[in-house]
mmCIF file of C-alpha atoms in Angstrom:
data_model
loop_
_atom_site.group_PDB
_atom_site.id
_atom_site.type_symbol
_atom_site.label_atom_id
_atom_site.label_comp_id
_atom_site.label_asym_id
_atom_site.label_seq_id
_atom_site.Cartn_x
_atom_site.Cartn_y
_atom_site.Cartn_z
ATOM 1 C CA UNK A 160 77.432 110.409 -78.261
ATOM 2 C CA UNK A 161 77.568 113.641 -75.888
ATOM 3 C CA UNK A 162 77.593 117.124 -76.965
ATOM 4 C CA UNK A 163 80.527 117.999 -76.209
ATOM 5 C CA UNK A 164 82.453 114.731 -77.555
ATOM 6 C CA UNK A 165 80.706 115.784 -81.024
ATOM 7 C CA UNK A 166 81.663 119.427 -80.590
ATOM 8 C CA UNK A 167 78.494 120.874 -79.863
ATOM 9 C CA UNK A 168 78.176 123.678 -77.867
ATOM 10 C CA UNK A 169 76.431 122.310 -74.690
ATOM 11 C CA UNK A 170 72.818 124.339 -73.769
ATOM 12 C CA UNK A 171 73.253 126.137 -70.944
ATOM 13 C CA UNK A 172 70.963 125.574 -67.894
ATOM 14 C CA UNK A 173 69.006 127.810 -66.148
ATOM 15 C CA UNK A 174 67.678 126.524 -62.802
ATOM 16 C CA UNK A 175 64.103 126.981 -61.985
ATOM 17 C CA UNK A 176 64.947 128.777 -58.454
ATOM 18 C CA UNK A 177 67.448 131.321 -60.302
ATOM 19 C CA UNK A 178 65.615 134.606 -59.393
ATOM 20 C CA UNK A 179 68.994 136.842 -59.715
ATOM 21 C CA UNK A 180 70.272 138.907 -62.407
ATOM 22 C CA UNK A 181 73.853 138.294 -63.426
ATOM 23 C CA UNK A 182 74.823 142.070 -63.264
ATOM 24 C CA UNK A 183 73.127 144.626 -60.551
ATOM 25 C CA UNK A 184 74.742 147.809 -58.617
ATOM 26 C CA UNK A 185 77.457 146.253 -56.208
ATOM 27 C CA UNK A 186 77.349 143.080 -57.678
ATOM 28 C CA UNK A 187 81.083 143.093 -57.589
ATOM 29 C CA UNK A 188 81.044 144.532 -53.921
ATOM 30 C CA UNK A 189 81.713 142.976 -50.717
ATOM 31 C CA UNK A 190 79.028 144.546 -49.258
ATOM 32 C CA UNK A 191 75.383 144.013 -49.576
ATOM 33 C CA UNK A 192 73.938 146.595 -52.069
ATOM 34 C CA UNK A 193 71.870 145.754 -54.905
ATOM 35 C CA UNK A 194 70.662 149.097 -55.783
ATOM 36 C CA UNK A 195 71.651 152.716 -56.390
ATOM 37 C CA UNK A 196 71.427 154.452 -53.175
ATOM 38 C CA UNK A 197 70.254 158.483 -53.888
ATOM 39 C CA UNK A 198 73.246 159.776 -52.107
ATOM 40 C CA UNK A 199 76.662 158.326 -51.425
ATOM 41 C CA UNK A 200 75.812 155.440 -48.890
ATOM 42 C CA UNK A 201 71.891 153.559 -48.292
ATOM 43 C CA UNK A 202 69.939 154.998 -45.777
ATOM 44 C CA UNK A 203 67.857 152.839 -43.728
ATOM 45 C CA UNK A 204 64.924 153.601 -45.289
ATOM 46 C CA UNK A 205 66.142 152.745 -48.210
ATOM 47 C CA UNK A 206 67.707 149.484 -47.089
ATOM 48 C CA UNK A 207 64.085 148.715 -45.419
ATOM 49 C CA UNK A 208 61.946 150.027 -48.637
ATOM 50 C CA UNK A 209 63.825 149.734 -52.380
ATOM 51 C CA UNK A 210 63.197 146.780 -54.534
ATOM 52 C CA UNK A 211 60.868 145.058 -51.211
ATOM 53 C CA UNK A 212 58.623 144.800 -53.588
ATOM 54 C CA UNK A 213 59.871 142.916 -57.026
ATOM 55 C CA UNK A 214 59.810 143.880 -60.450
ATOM 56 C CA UNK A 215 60.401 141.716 -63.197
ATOM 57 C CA UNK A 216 62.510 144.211 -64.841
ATOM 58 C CA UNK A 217 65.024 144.154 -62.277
ATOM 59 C CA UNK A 218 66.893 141.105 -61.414
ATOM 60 C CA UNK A 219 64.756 138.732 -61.709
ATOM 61 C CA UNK A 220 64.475 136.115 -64.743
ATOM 62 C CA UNK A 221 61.115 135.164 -64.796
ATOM 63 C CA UNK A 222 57.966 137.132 -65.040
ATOM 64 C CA UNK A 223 55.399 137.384 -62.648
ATOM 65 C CA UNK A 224 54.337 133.802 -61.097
ATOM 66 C CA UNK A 225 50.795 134.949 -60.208
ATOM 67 C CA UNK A 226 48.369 137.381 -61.920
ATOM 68 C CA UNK A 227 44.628 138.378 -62.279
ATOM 69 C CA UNK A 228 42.259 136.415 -64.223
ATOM 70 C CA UNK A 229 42.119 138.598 -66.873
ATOM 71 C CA UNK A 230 45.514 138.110 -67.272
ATOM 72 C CA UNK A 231 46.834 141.193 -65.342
ATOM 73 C CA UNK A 232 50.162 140.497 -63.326
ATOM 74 C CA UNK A 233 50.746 141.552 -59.708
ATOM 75 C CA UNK A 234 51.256 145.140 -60.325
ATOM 76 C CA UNK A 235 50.985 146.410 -63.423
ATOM 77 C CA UNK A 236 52.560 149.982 -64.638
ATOM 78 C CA UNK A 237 48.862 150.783 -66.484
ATOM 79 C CA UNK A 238 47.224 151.459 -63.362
ATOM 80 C CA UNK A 239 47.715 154.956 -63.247
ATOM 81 C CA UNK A 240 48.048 156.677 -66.794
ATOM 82 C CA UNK A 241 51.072 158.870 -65.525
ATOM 83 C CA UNK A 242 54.181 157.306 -67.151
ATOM 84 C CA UNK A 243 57.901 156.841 -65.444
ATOM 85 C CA UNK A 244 61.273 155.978 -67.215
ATOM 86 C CA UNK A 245 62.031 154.761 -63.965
ATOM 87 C CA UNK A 246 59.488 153.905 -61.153
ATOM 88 C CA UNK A 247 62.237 153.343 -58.801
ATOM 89 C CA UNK A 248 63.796 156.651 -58.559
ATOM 90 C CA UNK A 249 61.351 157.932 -55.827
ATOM 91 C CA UNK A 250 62.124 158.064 -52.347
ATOM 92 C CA UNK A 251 60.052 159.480 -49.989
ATOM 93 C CA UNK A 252 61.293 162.994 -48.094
ATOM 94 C CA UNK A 253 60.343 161.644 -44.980
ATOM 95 C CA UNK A 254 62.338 158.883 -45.232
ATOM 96 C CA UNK A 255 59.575 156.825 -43.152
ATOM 97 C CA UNK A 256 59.598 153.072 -42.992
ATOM 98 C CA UNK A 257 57.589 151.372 -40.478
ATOM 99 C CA UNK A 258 58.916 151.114 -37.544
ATOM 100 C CA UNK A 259 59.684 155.233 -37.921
ATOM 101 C CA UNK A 260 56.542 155.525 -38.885
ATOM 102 C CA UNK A 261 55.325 154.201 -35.663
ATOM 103 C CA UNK A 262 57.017 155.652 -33.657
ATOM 104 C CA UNK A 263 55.853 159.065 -34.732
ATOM 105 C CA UNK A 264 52.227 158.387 -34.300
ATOM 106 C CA UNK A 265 52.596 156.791 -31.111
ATOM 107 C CA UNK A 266 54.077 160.231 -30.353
ATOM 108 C CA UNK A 267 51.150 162.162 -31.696
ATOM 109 C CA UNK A 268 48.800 160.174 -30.012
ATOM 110 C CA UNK A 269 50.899 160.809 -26.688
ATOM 111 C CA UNK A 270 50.534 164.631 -27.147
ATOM 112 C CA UNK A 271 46.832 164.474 -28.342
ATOM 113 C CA UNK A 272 45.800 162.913 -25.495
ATOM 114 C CA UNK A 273 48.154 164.655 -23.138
ATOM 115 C CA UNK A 274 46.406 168.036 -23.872
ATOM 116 C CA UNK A 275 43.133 167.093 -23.768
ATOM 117 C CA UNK A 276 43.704 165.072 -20.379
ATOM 118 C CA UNK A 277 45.443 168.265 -19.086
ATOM 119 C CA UNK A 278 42.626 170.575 -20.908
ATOM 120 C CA UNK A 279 40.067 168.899 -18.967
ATOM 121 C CA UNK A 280 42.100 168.377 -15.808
ATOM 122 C CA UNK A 281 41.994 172.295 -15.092
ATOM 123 C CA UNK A 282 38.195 172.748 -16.441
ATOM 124 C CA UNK A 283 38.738 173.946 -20.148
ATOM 125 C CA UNK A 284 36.110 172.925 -22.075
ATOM 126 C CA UNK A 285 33.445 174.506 -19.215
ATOM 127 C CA UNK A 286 34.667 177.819 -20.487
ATOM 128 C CA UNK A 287 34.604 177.356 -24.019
ATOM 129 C CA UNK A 288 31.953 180.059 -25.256
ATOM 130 C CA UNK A 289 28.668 178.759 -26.227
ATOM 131 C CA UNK A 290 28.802 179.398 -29.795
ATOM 132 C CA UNK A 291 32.054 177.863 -30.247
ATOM 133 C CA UNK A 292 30.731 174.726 -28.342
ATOM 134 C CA UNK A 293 28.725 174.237 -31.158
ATOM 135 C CA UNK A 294 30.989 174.682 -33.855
ATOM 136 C CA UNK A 295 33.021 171.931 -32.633
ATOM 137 C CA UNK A 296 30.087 169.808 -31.974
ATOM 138 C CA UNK A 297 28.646 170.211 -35.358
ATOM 139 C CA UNK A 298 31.447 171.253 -37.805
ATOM 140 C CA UNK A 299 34.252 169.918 -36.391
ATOM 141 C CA UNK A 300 32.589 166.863 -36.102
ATOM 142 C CA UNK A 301 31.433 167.139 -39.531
ATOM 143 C CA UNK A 302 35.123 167.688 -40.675
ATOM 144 C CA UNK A 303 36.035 164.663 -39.234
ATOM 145 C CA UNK A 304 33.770 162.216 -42.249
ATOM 146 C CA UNK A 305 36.411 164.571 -44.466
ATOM 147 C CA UNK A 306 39.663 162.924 -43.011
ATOM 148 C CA UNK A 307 38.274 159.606 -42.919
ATOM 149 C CA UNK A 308 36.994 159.665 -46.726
ATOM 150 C CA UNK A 309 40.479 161.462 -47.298
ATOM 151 C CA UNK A 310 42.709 157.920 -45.438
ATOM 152 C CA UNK A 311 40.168 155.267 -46.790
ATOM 153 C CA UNK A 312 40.967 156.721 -50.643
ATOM 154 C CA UNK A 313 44.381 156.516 -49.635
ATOM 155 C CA UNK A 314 44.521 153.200 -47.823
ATOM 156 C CA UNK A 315 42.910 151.698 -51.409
ATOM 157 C CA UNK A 316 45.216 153.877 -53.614
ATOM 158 C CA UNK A 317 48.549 152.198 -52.071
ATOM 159 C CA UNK A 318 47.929 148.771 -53.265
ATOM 160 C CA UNK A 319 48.445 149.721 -57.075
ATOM 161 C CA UNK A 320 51.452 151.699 -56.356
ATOM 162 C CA UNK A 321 54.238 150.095 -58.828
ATOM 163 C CA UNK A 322 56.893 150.089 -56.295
ATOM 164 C CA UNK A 323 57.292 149.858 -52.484
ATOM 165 C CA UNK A 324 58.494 153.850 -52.332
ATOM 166 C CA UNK A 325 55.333 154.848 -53.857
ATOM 167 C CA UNK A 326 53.127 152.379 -52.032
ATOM 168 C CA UNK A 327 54.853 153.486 -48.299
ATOM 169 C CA UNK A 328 54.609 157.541 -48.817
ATOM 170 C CA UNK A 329 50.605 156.975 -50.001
ATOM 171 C CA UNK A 330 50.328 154.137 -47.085
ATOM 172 C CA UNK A 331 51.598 156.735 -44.294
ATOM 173 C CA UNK A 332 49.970 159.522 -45.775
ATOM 174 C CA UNK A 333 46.612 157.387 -45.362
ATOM 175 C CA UNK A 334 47.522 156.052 -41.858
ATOM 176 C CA UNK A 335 48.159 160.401 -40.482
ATOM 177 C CA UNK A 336 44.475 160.828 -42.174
ATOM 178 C CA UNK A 337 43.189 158.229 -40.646
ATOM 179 C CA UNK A 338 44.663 158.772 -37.318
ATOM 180 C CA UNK A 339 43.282 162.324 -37.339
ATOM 181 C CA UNK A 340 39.847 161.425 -38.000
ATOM 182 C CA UNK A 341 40.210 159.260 -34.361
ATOM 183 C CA UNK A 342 42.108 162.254 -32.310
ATOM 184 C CA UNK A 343 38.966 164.521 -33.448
ATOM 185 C CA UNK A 344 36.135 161.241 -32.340
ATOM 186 C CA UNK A 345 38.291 160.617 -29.338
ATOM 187 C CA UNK A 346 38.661 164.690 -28.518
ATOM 188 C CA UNK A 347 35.004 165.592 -28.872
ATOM 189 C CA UNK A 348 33.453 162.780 -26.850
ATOM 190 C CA UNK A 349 36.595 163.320 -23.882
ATOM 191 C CA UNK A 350 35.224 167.067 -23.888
ATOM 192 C CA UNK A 351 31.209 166.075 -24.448
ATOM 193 C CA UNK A 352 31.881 164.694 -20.531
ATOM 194 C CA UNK A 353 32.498 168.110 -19.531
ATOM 195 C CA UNK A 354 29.671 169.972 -21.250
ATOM 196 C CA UNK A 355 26.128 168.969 -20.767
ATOM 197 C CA UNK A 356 24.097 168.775 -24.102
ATOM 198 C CA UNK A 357 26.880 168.402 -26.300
ATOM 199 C CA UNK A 358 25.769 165.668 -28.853
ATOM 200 C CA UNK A 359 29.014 163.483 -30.080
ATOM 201 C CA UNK A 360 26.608 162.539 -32.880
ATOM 202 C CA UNK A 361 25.530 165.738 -34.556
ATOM 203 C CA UNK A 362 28.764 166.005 -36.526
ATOM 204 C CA UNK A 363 27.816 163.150 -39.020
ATOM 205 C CA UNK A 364 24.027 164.593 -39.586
ATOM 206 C CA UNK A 365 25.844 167.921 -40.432
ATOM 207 C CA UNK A 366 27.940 165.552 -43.075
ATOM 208 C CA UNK A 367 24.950 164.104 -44.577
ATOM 209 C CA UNK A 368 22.333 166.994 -44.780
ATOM 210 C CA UNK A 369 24.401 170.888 -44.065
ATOM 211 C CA UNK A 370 23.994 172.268 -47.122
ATOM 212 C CA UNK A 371 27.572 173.984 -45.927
ATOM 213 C CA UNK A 372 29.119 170.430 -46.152
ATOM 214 C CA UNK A 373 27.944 168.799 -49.451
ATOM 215 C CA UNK A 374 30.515 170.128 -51.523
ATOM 216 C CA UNK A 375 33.201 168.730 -49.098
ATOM 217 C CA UNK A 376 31.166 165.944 -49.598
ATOM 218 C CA UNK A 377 31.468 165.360 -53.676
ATOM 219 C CA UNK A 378 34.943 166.799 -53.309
ATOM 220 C CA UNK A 379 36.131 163.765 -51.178
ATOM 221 C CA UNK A 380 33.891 161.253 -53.159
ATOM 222 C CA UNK A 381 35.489 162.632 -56.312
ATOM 223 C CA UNK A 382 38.848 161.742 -55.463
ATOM 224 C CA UNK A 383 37.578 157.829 -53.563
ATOM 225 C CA UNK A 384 35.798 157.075 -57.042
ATOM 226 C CA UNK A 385 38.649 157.664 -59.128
ATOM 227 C CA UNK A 386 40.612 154.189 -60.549
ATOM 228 C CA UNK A 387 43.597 155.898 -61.068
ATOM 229 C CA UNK A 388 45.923 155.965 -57.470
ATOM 230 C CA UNK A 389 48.165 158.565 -58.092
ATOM 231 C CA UNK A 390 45.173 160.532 -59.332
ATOM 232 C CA UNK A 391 44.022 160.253 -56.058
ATOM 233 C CA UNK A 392 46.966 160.976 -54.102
ATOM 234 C CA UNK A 393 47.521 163.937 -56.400
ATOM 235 C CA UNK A 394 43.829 165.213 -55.513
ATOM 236 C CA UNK A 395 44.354 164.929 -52.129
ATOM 237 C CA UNK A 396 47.605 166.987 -51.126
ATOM 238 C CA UNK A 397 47.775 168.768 -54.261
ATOM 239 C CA UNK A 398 44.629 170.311 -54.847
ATOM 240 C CA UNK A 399 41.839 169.299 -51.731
ATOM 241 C CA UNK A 400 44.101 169.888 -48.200
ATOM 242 C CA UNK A 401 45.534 173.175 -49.100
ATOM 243 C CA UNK A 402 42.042 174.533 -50.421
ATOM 244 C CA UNK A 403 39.673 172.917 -47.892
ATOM 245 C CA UNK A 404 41.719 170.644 -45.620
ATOM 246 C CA UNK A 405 44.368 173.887 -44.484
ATOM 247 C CA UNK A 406 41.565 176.235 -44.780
ATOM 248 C CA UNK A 407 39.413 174.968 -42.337
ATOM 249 C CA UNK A 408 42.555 173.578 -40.242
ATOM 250 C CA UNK A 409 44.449 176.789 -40.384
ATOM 251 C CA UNK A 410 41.855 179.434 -41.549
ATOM 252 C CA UNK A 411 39.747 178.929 -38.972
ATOM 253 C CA UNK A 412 39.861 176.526 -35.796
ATOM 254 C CA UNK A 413 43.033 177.888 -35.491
ATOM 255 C CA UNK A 414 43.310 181.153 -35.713
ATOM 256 C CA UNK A 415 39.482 181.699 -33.699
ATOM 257 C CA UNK A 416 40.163 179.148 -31.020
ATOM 258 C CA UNK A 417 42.021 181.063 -28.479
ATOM 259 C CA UNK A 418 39.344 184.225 -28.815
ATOM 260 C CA UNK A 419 36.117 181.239 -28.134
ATOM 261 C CA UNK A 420 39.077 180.685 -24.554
ATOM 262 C CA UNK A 421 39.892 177.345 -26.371
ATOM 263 C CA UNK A 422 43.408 176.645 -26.027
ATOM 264 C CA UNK A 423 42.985 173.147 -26.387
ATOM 265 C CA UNK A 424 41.324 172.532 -30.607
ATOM 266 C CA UNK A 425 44.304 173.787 -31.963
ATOM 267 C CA UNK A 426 47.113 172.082 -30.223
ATOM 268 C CA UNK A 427 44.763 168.987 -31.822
ATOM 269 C CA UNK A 428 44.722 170.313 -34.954
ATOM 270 C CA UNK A 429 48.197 171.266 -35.351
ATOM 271 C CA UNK A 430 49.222 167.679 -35.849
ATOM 272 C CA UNK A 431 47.082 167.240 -38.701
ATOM 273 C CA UNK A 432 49.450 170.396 -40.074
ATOM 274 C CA UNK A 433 52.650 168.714 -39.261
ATOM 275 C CA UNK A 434 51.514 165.765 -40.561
ATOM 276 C CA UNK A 435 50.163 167.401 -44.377
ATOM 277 C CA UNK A 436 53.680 168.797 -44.482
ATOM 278 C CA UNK A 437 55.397 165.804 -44.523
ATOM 279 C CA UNK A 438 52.696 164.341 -46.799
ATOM 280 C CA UNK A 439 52.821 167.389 -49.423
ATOM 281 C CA UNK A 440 57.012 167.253 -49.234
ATOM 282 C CA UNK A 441 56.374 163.412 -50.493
ATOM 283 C CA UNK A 442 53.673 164.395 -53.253
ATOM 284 C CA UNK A 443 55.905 167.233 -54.331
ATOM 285 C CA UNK A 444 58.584 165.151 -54.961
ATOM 286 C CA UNK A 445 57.323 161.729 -56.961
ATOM 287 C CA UNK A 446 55.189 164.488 -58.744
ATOM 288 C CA UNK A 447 58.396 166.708 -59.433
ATOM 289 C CA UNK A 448 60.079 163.286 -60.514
ATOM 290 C CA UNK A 449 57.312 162.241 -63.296
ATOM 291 C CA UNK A 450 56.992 166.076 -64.250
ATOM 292 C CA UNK A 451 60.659 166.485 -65.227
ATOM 293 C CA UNK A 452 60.881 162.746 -66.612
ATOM 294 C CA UNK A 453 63.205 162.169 -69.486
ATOM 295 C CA UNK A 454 61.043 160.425 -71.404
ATOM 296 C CA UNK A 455 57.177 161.276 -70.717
ATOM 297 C CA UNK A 456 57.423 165.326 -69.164
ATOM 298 C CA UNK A 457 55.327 166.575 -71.334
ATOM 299 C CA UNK A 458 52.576 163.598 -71.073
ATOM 300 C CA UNK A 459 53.034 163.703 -67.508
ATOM 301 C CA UNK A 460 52.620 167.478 -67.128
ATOM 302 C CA UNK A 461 49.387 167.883 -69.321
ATOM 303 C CA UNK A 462 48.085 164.987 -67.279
ATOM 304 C CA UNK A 463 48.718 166.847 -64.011
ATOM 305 C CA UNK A 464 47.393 169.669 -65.438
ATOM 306 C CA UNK A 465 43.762 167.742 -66.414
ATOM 307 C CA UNK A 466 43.721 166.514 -63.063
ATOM 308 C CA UNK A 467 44.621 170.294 -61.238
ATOM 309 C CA UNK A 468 41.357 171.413 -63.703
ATOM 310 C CA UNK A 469 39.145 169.078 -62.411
ATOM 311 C CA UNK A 470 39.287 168.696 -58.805
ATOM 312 C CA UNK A 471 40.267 172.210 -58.161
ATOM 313 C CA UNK A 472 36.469 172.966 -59.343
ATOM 314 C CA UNK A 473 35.421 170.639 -57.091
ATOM 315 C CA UNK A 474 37.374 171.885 -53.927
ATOM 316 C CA UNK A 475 36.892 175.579 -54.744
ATOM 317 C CA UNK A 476 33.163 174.934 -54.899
ATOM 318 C CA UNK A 477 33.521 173.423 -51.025
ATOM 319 C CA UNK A 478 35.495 175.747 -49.797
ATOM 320 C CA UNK A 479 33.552 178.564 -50.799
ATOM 321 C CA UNK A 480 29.804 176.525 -49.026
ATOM 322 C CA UNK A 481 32.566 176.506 -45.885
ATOM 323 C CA UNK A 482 31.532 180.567 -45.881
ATOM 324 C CA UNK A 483 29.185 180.774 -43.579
ATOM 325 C CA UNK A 484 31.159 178.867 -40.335
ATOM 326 C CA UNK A 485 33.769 182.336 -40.327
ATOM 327 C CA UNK A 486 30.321 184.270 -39.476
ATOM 328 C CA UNK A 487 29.297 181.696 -36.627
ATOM 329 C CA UNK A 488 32.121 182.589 -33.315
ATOM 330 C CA UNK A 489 30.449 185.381 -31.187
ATOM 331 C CA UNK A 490 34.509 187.131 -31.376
ATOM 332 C CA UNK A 491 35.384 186.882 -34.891
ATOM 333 C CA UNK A 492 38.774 187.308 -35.635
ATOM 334 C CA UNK A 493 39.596 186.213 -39.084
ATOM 335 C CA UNK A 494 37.423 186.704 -42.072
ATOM 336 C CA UNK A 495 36.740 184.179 -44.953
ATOM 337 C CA UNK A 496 37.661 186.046 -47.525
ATOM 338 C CA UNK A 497 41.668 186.446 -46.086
ATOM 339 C CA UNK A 498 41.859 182.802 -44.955
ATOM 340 C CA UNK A 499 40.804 181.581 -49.203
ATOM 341 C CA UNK A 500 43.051 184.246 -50.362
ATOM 342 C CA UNK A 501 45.436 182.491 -47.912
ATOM 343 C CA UNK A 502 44.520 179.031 -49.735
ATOM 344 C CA UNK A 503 44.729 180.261 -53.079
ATOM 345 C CA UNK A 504 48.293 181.521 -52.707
ATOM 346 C CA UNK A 505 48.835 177.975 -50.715
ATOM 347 C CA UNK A 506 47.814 176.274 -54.363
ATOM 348 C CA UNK A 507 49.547 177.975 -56.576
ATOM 349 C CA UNK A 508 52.892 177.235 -54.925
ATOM 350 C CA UNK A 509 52.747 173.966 -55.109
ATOM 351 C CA UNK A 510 51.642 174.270 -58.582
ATOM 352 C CA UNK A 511 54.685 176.450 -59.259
ATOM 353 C CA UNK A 512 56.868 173.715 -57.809
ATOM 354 C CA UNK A 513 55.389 171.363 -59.954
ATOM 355 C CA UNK A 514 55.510 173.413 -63.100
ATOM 356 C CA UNK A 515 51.796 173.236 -63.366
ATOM 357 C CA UNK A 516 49.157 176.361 -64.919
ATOM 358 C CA UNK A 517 46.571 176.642 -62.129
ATOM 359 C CA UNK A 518 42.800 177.046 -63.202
ATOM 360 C CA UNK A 519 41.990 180.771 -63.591
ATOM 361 C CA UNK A 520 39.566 180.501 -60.728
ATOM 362 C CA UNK A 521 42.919 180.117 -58.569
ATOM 363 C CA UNK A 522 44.234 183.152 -60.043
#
């Protein structure tokens, strides 16, 4: 006899492909929209980025169909100990999705190599003074190892990102540090053709022995050794760019530059400043988001706080063995002391955005 001749209420089925929720924004809309857009309509970065990446807790049925062998699934919210009510709430400032994003760096590179084509076409580099020849040659090629150990912490940080907002801001942010580190390999061996002697490789020796450049060193090895990813993404636009990264950017290649009759370095640099803005604006934000979060604030904040502690030692210590480069230009026109004061202020904004109590070192 059938179930529903004897009255039984019949089992209801659930088909093995069902991957939907019954109930999710717009599900009684016309239109396509299956999440909640920040503003009134979807942008296209969000219609290219939220909920690319699943999550069991939202829409679909089942749990993860592949994990670990330890038993961890796909992503997992305990890879980084900061906590979220809601992991989806991010979205990037930049709003940059892929194809955005490269179309901006195709742009950069365009202008990079534009000026250093042009630079070269009318003779530049020949009168670059002496002494600042070899600050580029050695230091600037020893800054270079700093961007690269700055994108490959980065690049290995996105993967645990818990949602495809989180993954794409640390993803671009490692692709600009990455992309820097070539401008400056490509920039220094177009101008080594133009000045006998100049020795592309010196730069990396400075890396591994200048006393001036081990505590860059630890700094940036400090933040690739930790396993947590937004520990890492916090260290690096939080704490080590505006205390090392703008310092030497800002504080000194481009402020001295023109005096040395270098008009190309800083047109170079100054995409590597465009490009931290849009990086910090992101940081700012998710951080903002899990500092002010309904639920864990106050977890969130004292974890912040830890991490501010800890690599801020770190990056003060290298910025401080950075000293003696401000003494090396024949023309000096900016002093050390005014560029870290310069940093220093540069920190404890950002802190004061987050709600954050910088060391008293910072002070």
């Amino acid at each position: 006899m059938s179930a529903q001749a004897s009255g039984a209420a019949a089992e209801p089925v659930v088909k093995s492909g069902a991957a939907g929720s019954a109930v999710f924004p717009g599900s009684d809309s016309r239109r396509y929209n299956y999440f909640e857009p920040k503003g009134r309509k979807a942008t296209h970065y969000e219609d290219m980025t939220v909920d690319v990446q699943p999550d069991p807790e939202r829409y679909l049925l089942q749990d993860w169909i592949i994990s670990f062998p330890d038993g961890t699934p796909t992503y997992s919210k305990d890879w980084t100990a900061a906590k979220s009510s809601n992991w989806h709430k991010f979205r990037a400032v930049d709003q940059e999705w892929e194809r955005t994003h490269y179309q901006r760096q195709s742009t950069i590179c365009g202008m990079v190599q534009n000026t250093i084509e042009n630079g070269r076409k009318s003779g530049a580099p020949a009168r670059f003074d002496p002494a600042w020849v070899k600050i580029l040659q050695n230091h600037l090629g020893a800054y270079k190892h700093a961007e690269f150990g700055l994108g490959t912490s980065t690049m290995q940080a996105q993967r645990y990102g818990y949602t495809q907002m989180v993954n794409n801001a640390i993803l671009t942010n490692s692709s600009y540090k990455l992309r820097f580190a070539q401008d400056i390999t490509l920039y220094l061996s177009e101008i080594a053709l133009d000045l006998p002697g100049f020795d592309v490789n010196a730069g990396k020796q400075h890396w591994l022995d200048d006393p001036i450049w081990q505590g860059v060193r630890k700094s940036i090895e400090s933040v690739m050794g930790s396993n947590d990813y937004l520990e890492q993404y916090f260290a690096t636009n939080v704490v080590f760019e505006p205390l090392v990264g703008e310092l030497f950017r800002s504080g000194f290649l481009m402020q001295a530059a023109s005096a040395q009759n270098d008009f190309i370095t800083p047109a170079v640099v100054s995409a590597a400043e465009a490009d931290y803005e849009r990086n910090l604006a992101n940081t700012v934000e998710l951080f903002h988001i899990l500092g002010t979060d309904a639920q864990h604030a106050a977890h969130n904040i004292a974890l912040f706080n830890k991490w501010l502690a800890k690599h801020a030692e770190l990056a003060l210590d290298a910025a401080n063995r950075l000293q003696p480069i401000w003494s090396q230009p024949r023309v000096k026109v900016v002093s050390f002391n005014d560029a870290l004061s310069q940093a220093k202020n540069r920190i404890r904004g950002i802190a004061a955005e987050l709600g954050l109590t910088v060391p008293a070192s910072l002070a």
